[in-house]
Short mmCIF file of C-alpha atoms and ligand atoms in Angstrom, two decimals:
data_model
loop_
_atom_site.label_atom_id
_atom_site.label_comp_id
_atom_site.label_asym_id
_atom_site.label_seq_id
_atom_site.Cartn_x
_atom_site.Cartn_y
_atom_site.Cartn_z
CA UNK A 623 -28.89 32.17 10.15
CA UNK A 624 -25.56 33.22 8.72
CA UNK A 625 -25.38 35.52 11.73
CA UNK A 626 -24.47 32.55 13.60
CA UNK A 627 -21.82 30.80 11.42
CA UNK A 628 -18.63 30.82 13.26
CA UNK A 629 -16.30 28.92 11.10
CA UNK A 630 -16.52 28.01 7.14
CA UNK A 631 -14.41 24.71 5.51
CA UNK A 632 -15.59 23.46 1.51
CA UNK A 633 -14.67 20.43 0.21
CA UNK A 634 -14.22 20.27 -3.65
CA UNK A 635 -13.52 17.16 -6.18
CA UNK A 636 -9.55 16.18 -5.68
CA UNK A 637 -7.54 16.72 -8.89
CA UNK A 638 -9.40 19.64 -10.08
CA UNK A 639 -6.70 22.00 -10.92
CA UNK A 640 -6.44 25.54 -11.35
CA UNK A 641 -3.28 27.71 -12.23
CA UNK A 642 -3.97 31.55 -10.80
CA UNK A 643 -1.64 34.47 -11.29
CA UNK A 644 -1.04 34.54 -7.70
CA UNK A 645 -0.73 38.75 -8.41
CA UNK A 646 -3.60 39.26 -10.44
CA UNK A 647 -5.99 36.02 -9.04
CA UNK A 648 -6.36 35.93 -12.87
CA UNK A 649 -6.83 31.93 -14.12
CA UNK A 650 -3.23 31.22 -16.28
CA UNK A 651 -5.32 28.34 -17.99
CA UNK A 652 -9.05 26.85 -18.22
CA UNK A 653 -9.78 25.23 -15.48
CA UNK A 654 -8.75 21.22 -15.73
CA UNK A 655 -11.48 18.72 -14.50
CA UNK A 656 -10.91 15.57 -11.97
CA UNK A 657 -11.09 13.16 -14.77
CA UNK A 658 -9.33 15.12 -17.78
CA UNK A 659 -6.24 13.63 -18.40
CA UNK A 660 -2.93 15.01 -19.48
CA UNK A 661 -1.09 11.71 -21.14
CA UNK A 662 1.72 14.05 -22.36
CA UNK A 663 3.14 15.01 -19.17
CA UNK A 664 3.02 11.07 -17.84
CA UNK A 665 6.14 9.91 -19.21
CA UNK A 666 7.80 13.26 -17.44
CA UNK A 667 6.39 12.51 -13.82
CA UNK A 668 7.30 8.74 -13.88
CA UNK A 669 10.53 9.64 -14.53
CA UNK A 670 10.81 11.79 -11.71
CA UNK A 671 8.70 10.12 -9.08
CA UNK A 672 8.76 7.11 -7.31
CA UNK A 673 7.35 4.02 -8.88
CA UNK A 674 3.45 2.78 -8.70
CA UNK A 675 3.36 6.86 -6.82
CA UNK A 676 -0.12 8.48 -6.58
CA UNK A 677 1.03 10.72 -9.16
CA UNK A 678 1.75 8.64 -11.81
CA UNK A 679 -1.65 8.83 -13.43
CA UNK A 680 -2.36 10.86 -16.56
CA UNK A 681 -5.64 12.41 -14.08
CA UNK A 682 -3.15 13.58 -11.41
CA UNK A 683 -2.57 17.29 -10.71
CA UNK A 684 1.03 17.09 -10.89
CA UNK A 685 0.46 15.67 -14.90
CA UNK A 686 -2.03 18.82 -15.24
CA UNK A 687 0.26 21.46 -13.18
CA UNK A 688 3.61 19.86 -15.76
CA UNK A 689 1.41 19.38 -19.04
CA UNK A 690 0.36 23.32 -18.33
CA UNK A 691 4.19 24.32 -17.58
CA UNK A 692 5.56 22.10 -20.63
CA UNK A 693 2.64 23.30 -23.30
CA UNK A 694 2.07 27.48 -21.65
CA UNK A 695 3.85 30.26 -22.72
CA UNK A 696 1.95 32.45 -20.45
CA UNK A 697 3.77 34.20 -17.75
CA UNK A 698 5.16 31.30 -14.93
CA UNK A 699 7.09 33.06 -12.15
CA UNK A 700 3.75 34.32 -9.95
CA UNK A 701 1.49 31.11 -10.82
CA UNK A 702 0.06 29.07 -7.96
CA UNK A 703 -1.84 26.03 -8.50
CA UNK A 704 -5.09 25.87 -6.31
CA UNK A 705 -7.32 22.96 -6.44
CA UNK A 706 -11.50 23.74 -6.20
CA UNK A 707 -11.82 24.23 -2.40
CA UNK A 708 -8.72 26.22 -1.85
CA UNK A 709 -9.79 28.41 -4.88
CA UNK A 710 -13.29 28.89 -3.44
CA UNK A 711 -11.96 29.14 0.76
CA UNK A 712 -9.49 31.73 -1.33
CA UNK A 713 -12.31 34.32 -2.43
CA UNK A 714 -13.63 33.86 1.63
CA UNK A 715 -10.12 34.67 3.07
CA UNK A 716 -7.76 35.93 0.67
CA UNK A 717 -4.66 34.19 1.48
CA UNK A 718 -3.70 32.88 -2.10
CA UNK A 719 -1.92 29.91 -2.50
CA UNK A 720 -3.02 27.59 0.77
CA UNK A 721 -3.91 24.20 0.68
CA UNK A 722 -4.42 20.91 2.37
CA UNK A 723 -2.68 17.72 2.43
CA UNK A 724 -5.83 15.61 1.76
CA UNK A 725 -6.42 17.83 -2.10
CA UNK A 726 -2.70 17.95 -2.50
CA UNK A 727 -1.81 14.14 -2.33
CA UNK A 728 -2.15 13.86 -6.09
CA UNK A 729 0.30 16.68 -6.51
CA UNK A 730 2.62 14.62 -4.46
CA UNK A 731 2.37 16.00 -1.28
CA UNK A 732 3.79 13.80 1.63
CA UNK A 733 1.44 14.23 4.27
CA UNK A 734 3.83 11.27 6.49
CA UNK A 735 6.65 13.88 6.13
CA UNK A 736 4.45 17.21 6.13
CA UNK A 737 6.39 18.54 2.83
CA UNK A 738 6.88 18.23 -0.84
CA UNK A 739 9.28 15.20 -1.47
CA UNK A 740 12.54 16.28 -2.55
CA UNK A 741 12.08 15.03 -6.12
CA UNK A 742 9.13 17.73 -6.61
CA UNK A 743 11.16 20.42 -4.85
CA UNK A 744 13.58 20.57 -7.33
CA UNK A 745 11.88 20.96 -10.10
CA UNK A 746 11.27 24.38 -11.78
CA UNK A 747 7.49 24.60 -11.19
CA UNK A 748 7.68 23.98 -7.10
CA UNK A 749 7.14 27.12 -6.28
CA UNK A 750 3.56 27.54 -7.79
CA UNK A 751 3.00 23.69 -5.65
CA UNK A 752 0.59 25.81 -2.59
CA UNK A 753 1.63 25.93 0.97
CA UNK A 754 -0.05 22.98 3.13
CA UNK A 755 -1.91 22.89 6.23
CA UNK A 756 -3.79 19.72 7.85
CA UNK A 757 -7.54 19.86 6.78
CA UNK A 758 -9.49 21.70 8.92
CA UNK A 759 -6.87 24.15 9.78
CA UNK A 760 -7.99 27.80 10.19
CA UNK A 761 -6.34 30.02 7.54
CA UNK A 762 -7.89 33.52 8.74
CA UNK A 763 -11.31 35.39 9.29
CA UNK A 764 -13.17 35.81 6.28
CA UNK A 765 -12.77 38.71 4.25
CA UNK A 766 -14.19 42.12 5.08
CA UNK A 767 -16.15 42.29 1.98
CA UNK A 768 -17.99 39.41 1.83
CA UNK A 769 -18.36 38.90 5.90
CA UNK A 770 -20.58 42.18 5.05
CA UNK A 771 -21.70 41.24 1.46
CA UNK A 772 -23.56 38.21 3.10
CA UNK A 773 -23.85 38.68 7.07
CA UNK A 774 -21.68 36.88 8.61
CA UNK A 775 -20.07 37.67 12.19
CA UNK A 776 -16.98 39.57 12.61
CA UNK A 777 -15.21 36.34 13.77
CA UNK A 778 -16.19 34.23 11.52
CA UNK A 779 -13.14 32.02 10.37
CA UNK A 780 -12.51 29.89 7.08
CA UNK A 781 -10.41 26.86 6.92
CA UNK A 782 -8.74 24.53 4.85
CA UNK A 783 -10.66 21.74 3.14
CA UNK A 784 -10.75 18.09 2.02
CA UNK A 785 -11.47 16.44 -0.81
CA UNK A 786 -14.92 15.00 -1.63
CA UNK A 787 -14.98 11.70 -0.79
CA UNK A 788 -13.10 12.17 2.73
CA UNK A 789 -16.52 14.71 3.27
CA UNK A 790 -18.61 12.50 2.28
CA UNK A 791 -16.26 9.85 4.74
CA UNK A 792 -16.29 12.22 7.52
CA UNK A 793 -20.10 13.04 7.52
CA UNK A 794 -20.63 9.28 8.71
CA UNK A 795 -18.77 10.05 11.33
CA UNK A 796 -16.70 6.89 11.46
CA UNK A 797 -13.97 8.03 14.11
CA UNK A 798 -12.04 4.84 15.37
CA UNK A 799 -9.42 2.58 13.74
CA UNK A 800 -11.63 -0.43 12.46
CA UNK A 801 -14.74 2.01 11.04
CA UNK A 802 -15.60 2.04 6.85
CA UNK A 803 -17.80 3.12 4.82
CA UNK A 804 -18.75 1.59 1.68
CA UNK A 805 -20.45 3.54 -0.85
CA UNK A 806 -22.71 1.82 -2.77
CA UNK A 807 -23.26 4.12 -5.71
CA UNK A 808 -22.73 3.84 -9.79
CA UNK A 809 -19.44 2.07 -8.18
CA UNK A 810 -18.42 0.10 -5.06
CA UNK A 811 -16.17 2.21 -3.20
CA UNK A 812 -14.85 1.18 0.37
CA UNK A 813 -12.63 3.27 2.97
CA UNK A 814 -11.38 2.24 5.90
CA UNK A 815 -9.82 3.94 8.98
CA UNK A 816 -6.61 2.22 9.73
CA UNK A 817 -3.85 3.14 12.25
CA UNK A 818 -1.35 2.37 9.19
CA UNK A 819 -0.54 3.47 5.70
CA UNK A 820 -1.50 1.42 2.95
CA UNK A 821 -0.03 2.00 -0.97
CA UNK A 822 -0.50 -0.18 -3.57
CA UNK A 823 -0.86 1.10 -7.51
CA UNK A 824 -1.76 -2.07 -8.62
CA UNK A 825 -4.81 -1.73 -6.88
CA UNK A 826 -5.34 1.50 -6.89
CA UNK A 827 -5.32 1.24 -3.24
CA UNK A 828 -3.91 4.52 -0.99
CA UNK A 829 -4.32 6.56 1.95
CA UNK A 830 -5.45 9.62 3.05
CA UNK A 831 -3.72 11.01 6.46
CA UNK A 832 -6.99 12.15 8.96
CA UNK A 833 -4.78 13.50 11.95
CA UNK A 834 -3.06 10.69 13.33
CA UNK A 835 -4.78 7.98 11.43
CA UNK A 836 -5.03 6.88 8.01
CA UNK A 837 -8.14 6.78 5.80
CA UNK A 838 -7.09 4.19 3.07
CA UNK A 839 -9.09 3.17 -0.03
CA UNK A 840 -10.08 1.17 -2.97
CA UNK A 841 -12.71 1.26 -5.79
CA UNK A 842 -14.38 -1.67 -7.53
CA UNK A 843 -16.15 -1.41 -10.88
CA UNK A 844 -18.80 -3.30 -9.81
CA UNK A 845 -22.09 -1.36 -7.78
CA UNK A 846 -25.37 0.36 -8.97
CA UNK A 847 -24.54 1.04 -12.30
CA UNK A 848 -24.84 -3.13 -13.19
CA UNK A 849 -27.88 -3.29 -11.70
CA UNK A 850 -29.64 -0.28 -13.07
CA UNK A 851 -28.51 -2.21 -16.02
CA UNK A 852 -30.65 -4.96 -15.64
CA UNK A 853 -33.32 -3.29 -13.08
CA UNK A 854 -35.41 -0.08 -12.65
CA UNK A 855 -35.10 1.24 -9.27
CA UNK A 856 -38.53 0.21 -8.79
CA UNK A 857 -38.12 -3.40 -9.97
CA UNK A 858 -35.02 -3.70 -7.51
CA UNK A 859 -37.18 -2.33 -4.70
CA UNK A 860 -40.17 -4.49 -5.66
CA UNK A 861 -37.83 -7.95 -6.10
CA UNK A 862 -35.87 -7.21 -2.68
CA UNK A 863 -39.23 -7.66 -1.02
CA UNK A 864 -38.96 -11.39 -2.42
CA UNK A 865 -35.81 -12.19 -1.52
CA UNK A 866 -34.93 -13.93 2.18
CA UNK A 867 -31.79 -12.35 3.40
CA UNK A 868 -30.50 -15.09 5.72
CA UNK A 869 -30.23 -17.63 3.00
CA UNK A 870 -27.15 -17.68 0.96
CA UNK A 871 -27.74 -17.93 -2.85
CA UNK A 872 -26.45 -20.34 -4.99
CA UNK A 873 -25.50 -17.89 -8.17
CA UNK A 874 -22.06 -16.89 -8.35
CA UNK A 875 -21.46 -13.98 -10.45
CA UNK A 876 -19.00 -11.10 -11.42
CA UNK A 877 -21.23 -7.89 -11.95
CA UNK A 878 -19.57 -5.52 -13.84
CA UNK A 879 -20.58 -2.83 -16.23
CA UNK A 880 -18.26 -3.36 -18.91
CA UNK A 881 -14.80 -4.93 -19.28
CA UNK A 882 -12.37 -4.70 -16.73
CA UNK A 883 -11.87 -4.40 -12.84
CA UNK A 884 -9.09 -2.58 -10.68
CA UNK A 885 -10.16 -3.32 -7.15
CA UNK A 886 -9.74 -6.01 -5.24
CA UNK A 887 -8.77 -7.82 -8.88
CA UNK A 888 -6.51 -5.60 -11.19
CA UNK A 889 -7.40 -6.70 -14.58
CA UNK A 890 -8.39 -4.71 -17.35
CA UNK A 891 -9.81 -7.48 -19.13
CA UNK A 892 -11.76 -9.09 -16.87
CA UNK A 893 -15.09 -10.31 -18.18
CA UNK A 894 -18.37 -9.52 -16.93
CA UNK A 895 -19.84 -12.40 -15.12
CA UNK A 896 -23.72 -12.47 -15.04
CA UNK A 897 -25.27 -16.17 -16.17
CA UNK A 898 -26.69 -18.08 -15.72
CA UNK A 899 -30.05 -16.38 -15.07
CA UNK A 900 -32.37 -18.43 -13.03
CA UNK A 901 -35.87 -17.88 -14.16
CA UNK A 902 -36.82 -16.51 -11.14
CA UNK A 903 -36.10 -12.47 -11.55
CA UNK A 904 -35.63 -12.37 -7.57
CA UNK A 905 -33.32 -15.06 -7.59
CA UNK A 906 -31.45 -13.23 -9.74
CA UNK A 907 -30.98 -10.26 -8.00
CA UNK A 908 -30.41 -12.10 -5.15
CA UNK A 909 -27.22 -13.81 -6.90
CA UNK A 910 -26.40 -10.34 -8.26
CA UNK A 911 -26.41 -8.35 -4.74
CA UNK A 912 -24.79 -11.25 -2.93
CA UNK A 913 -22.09 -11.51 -5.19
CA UNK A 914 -21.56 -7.58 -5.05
CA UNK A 915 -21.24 -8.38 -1.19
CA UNK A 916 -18.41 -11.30 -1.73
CA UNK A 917 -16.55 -8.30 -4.07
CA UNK A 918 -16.91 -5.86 -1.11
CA UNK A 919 -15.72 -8.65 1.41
CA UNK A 920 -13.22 -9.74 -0.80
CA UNK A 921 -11.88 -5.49 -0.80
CA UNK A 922 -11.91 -5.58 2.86
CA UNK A 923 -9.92 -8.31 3.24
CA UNK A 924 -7.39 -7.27 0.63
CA UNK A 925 -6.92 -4.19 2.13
CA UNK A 926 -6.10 -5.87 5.76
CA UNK A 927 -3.75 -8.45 3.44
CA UNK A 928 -2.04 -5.25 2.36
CA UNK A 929 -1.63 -3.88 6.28
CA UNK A 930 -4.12 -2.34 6.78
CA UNK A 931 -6.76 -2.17 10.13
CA UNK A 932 -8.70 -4.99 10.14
CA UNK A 933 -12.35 -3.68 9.58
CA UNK A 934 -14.86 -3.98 12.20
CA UNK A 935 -18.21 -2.47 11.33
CA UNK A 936 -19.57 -0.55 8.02
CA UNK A 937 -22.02 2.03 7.18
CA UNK A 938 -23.08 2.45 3.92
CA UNK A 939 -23.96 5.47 1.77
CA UNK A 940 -25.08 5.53 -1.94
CA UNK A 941 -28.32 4.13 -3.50
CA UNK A 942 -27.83 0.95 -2.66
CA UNK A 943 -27.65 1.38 1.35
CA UNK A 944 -31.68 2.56 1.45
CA UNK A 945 -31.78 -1.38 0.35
CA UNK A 946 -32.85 -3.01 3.86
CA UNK A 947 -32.29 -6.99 2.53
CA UNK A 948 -29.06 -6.10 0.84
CA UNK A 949 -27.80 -4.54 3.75
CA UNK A 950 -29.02 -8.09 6.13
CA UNK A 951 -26.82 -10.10 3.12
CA UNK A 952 -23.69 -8.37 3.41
CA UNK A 953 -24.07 -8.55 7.27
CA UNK A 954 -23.78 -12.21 6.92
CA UNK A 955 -21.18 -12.06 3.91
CA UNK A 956 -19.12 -9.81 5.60
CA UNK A 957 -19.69 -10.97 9.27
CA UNK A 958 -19.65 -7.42 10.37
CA UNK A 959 -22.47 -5.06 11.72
CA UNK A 960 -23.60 -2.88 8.65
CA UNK A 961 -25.27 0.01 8.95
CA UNK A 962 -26.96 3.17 7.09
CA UNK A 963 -24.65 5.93 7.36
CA UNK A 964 -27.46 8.41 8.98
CA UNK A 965 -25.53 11.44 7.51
CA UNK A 966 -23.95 11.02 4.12
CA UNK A 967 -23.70 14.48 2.14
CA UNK A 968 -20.16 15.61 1.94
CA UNK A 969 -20.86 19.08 2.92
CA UNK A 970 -21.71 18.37 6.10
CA UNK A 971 -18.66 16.30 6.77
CA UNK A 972 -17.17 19.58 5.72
CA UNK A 973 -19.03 21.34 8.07
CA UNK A 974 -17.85 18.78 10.59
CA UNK A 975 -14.29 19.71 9.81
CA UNK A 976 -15.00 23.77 10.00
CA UNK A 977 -16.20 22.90 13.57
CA UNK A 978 -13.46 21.25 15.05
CA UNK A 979 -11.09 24.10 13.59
CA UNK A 980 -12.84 26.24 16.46
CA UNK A 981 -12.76 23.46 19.08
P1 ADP B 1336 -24.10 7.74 -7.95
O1 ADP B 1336 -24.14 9.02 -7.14
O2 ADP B 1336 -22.81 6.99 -7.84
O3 ADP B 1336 -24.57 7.86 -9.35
P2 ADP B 1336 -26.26 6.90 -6.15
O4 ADP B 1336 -25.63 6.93 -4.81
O5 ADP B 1336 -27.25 7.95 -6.51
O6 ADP B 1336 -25.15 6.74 -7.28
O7 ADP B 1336 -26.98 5.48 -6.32
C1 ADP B 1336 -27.57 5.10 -7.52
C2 ADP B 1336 -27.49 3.59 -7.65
O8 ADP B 1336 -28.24 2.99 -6.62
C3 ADP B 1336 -28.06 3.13 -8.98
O9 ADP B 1336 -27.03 2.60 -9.77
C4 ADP B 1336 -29.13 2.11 -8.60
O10 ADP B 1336 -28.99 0.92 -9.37
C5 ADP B 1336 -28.86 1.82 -7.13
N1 ADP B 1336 -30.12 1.59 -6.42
C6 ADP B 1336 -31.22 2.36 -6.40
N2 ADP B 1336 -32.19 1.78 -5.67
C7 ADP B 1336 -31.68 0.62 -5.21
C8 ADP B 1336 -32.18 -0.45 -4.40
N3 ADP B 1336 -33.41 -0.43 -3.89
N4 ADP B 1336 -31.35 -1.49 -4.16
C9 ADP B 1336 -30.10 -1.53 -4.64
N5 ADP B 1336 -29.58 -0.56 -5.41
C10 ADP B 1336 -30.35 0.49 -5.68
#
């Protein structure tokens, strides 16, 4: 089988930062997760970016790549920051210091202008910021060693990589201007192919470039997680068989796990909202998923408020999209054709992008 892979791309979580000695490949520092976050090095990047910029988050990789460079007194003149794929496509082709423009967005990549903004040019660290390519770019063959290590063909090529979620976006293969996918996980998460660029911090709404087109954004607190809450996954499968799609339901709720909601409200302190609770456990749920579709709708239509595409169908990923009745509600709360993303696994969205590197 590996005889017959022509082309290799790996997508890795966005924001996970490494700092290599670009001589040695040695790490400079442990390895900083997607969700650590470096609060010291926030009040440094705001005052050097833009306002409300993707950057200005203590999680970004630009606070983990200055927090390292303010706190290190290891040597700085040969480090190279490398998120997880390029440090992984690295030991396959050996070209340190490469990247993409979807992983290096929260570095502060402009992917609009193809370069660093000037702001993060001038600073003393830029040159460990990697060289860019578009996703799905090849970098070279793979590396003599491992194409015979493992078997792989004498042409095989590796290319750059995406992040995660714009995998797990391309797997559904939602090509045109118009297309989203909504993950219905722990969270609600919706992107949306749009011909434009959307930005807005407040939301914590932004966009990916994909080629020519723009794969823009937002995350709501509400999802899976509230209902696993209140249901097994065996209750909610049982209930759903109760529950008749095509009727609306009168309960109008706010799921949420805990305090607080970013997307399509920003407000940290919004309340839960989950009474009354009819007698009727079926009823609930019905209330619960309906009003998870309304919060969904309500994303979409923010995101078209903010200039975006407007949407025109959905296919859903996640736990909740194997949910057949919940699926028939948000068709008629969204008024859109909603579908089960038949492929949904990131890696083969980024084995999607490896094969039109060769096309
Ligand atoms: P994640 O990867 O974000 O943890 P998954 O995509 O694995 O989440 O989905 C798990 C979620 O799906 C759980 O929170 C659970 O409540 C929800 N879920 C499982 N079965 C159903 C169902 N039949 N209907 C609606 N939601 C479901």
């Amino acid at each position: 089988m590996r005889s017959l892979i022509t082309s290799i791309s790996i997508d890795g979580t966005s924001a996970t930062t490494l700092i290599i000695d670009s001589k040695t490949g040695e790490a400079l520092a442990r390895p900083l997760l997607y969700n650590e976050s470096c609060p010291d090095a926030l009040p440094i990047v705001k005052s050097i970016a833009p306002s409300n910029h993707t950057v200005c988050s203590g999680s970004s990789t630009l606070c983990k790549l200055i927090s390292w460079w303010a706190s290190s007194d290891s040597s700085k003149e040969s480090a190279v920051l490398m998120h997880q794929s390029d440090w992984l496509l690295w030991l396959l082709h050996g070209k340190i210091g490469v990247s993409d423009y979807n992983n290096a967005l929260k570095v502060g990549y402009d992917p609009e202008l193809e370069s660093y903004p000037p702001w993060l040019k001038s600073q003393p660290y830029s040159h460990a910021l990697p060289s860019i390519q578009a996703p799905g770019t090849i970098i070279s063959t793979i590396k003599k060693d491992i194409r015979t290590k493992f078997g792989f063909p004498e042409d095989c090529v590796v290319c750059t990589g995406t992040t995660d979620s714009i995998a797990a976006f391309l797997a559904a293969r939602a090509t045109l201007p118009g297309k989203a996918v909504t993950s219905l996980g722990s969270t609600l998460a919706i992107k949306l192919l749009s011909t434009t660029r959307i930005d807005d911090a407040r939301f914590g709404v932004y966009s990916h470039r994909l080629d020519d087109k723009w794969l823009v954004g937002g995350a709501s607190n509400t999802g899976g997680a509230v209902l696993r809450q209140l249901f097994s996954d065996e209750q909610l499968d049982n209930l759903s068989t109760q529950i008749n799609p095509n009727e609306a339901s009168p309960l109008d709720y706010y799921p949420l796990p805990a305090e607080g909601e970013r997307f399509p409200i920003a407000d940290p302190k919004m309340a839960p909202r989950l009474g009354p609770r009819p007698q009727c456990d079926a009823a609930y749920l019905h209330g619960i998923l309906e009003s998870i579709a309304r919060i969904e709708a309500k994303g979409y239509a923010l995101l078209k408020d903010l200039g975006a595409t407007k949407v025109e169908e959905v296919f859903t990923a996640g736990g909740g999209s194997k949910n057949d009745k919940w699926t028939k509600i948000r068709e008629r709360v969204l008024g859109l054709p909603v579908r089960r993303a038949l492929q949904t696994e990131a890696a083969y969205g980024a084995a999607l992008l490896a094969l039109k590197a060769t096309e």
